[in-house]
Short mmCIF file of the C-alpha atoms (twelve columns), coordinates in Angstrom:
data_MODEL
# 
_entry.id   MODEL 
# 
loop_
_atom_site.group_PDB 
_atom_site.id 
_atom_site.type_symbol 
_atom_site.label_atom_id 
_atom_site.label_alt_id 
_atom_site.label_comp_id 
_atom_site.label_asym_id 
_atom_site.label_seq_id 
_atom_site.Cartn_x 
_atom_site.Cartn_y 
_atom_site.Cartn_z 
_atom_site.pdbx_PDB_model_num 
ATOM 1  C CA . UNK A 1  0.000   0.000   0.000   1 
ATOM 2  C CA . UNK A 2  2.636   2.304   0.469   1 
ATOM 3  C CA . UNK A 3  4.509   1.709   -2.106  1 
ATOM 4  C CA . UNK A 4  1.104   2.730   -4.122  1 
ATOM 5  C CA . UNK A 5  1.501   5.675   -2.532  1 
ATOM 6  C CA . UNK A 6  4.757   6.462   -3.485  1 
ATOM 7  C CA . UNK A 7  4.457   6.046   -6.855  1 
ATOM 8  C CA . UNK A 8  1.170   7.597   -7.034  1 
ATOM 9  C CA . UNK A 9  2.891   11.102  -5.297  1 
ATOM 10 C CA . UNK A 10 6.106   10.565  -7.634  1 
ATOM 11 C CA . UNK A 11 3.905   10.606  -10.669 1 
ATOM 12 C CA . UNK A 12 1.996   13.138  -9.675  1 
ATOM 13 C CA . UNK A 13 4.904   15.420  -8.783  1 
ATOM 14 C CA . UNK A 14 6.393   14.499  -12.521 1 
ATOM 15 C CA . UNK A 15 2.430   15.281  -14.065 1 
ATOM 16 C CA . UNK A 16 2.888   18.464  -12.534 1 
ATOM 17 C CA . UNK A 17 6.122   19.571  -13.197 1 
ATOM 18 C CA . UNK A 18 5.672   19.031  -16.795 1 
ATOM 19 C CA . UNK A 19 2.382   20.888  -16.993 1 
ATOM 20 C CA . UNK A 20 4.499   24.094  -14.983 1 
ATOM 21 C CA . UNK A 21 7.873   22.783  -17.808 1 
ATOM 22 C CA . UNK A 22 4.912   23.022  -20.681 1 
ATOM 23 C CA . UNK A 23 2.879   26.656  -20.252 1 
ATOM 24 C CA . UNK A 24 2.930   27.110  -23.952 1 
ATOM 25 C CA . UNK A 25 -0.650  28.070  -25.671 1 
ATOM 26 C CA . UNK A 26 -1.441  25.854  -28.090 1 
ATOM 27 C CA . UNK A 27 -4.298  25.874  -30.513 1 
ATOM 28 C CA . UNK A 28 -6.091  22.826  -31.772 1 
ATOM 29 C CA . UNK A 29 -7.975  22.334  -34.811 1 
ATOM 30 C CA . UNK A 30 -10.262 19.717  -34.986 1 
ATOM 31 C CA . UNK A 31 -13.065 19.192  -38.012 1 
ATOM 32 C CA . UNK A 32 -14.829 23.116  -37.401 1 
ATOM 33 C CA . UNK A 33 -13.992 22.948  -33.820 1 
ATOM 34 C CA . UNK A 34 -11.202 25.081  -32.565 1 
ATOM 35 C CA . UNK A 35 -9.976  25.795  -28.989 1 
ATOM 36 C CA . UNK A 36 -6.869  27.381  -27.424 1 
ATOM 37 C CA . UNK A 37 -5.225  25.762  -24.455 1 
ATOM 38 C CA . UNK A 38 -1.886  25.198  -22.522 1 
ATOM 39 C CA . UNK A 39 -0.090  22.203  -24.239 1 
ATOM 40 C CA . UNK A 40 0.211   20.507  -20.904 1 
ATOM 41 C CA . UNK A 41 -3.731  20.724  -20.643 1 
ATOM 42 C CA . UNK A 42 -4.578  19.431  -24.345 1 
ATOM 43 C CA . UNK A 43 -1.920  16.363  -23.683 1 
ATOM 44 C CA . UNK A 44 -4.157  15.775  -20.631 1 
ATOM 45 C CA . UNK A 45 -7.442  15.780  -21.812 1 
ATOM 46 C CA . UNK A 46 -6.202  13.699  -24.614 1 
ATOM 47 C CA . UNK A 47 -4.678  11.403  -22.563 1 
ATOM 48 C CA . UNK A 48 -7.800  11.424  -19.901 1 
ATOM 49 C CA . UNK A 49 -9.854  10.658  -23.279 1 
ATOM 50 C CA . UNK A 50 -7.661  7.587   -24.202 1 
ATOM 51 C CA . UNK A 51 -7.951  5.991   -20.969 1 
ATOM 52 C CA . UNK A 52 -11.775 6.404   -21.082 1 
ATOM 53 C CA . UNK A 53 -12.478 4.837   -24.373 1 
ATOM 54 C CA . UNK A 54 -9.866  2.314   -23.740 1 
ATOM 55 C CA . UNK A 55 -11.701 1.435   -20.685 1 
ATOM 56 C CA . UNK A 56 -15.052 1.335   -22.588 1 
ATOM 57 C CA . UNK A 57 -13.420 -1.331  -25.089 1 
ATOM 58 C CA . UNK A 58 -12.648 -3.017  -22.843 1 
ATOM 59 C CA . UNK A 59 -15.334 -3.208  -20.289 1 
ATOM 60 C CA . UNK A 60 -17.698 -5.335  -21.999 1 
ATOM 61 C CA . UNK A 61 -14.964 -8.157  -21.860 1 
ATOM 62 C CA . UNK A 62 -13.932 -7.405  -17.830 1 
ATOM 63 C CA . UNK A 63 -18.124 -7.843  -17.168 1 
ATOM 64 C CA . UNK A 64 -18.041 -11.195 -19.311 1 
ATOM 65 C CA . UNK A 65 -15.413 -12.080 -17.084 1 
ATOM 66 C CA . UNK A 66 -16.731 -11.517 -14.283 1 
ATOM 67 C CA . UNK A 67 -19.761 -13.563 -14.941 1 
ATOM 68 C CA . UNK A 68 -18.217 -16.190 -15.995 1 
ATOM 69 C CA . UNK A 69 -16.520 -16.499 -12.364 1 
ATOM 70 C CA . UNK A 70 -19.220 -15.865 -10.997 1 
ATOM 71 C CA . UNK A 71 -21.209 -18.497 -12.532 1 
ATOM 72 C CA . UNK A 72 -17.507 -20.934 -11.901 1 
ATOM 73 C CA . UNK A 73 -17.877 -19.850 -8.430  1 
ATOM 74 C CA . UNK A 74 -21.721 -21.705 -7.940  1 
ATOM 75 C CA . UNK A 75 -20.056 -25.008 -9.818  1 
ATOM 76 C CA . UNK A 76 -17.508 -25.103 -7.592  1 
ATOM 77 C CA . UNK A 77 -19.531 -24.647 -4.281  1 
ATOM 78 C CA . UNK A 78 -22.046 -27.090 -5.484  1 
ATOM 79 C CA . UNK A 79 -19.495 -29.908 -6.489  1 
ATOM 80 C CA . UNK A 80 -17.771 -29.328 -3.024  1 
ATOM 81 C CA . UNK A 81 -21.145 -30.101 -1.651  1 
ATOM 82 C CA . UNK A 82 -21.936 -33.095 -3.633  1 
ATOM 83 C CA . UNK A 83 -18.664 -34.227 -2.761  1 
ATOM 84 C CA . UNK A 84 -18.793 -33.628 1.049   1 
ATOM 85 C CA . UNK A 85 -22.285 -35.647 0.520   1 
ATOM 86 C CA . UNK A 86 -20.694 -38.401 -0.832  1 
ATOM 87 C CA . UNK A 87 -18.052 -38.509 1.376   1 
ATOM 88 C CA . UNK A 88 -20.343 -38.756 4.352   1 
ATOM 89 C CA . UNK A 89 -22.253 -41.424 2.857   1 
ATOM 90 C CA . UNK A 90 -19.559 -43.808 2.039   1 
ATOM 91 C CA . UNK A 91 -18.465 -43.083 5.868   1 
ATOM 92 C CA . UNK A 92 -21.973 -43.865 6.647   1 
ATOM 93 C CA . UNK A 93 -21.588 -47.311 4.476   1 
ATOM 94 C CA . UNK A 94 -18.270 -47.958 6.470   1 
ATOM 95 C CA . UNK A 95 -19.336 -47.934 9.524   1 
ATOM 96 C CA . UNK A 96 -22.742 -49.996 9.028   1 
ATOM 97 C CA . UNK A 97 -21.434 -53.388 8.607   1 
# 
């Protein structure tokens, strides 16, 4: 956990010393959009937009996923508890002679 921490703070301290390093207005042109903005700030938002859409590719397989181990989960538990049944009755079938 710390060391989460640490590197969390250390990229943050290198995020902002770039965006201080990288003050320079910028204008982007985009289609008939067009906005002016520190280059620090564009690389950001561009950025910030890369790791949303990769997240929405990639979501629909992490849900998947997760159902399938969910669903691996409830075989498991019940073939522990057929087994455990089965165990007790050949016990049971040991002990009666």
């Amino acid at each position: 956990m710390q060391l989460q921490l640490i590197a969390a703070l250390v990229i943050v301290f290198l995020i902002v010393t770039f965006a201080v390093q990288n003050a320079v207005e910028v204008s982007v042109i985009f289609l008939l959009w067009r906005a002016d903005a520190s280059l620090a700030v564009v690389i950001a938002v561009c950025f910030g937009l890369g790791a949303l859409i990769g997240a929405l590719v990639t979501l629909p397989t992490m849900l998947r996923e997760r159902m399938a181990i969910g669903q691996l989960h409830k075989e498991v538990e019940a073939l522990r508890a057929e087994n455990d049944s089965l165990r007790a009755l050949k016990q049971n079938e040991a002990s009666t002679p």
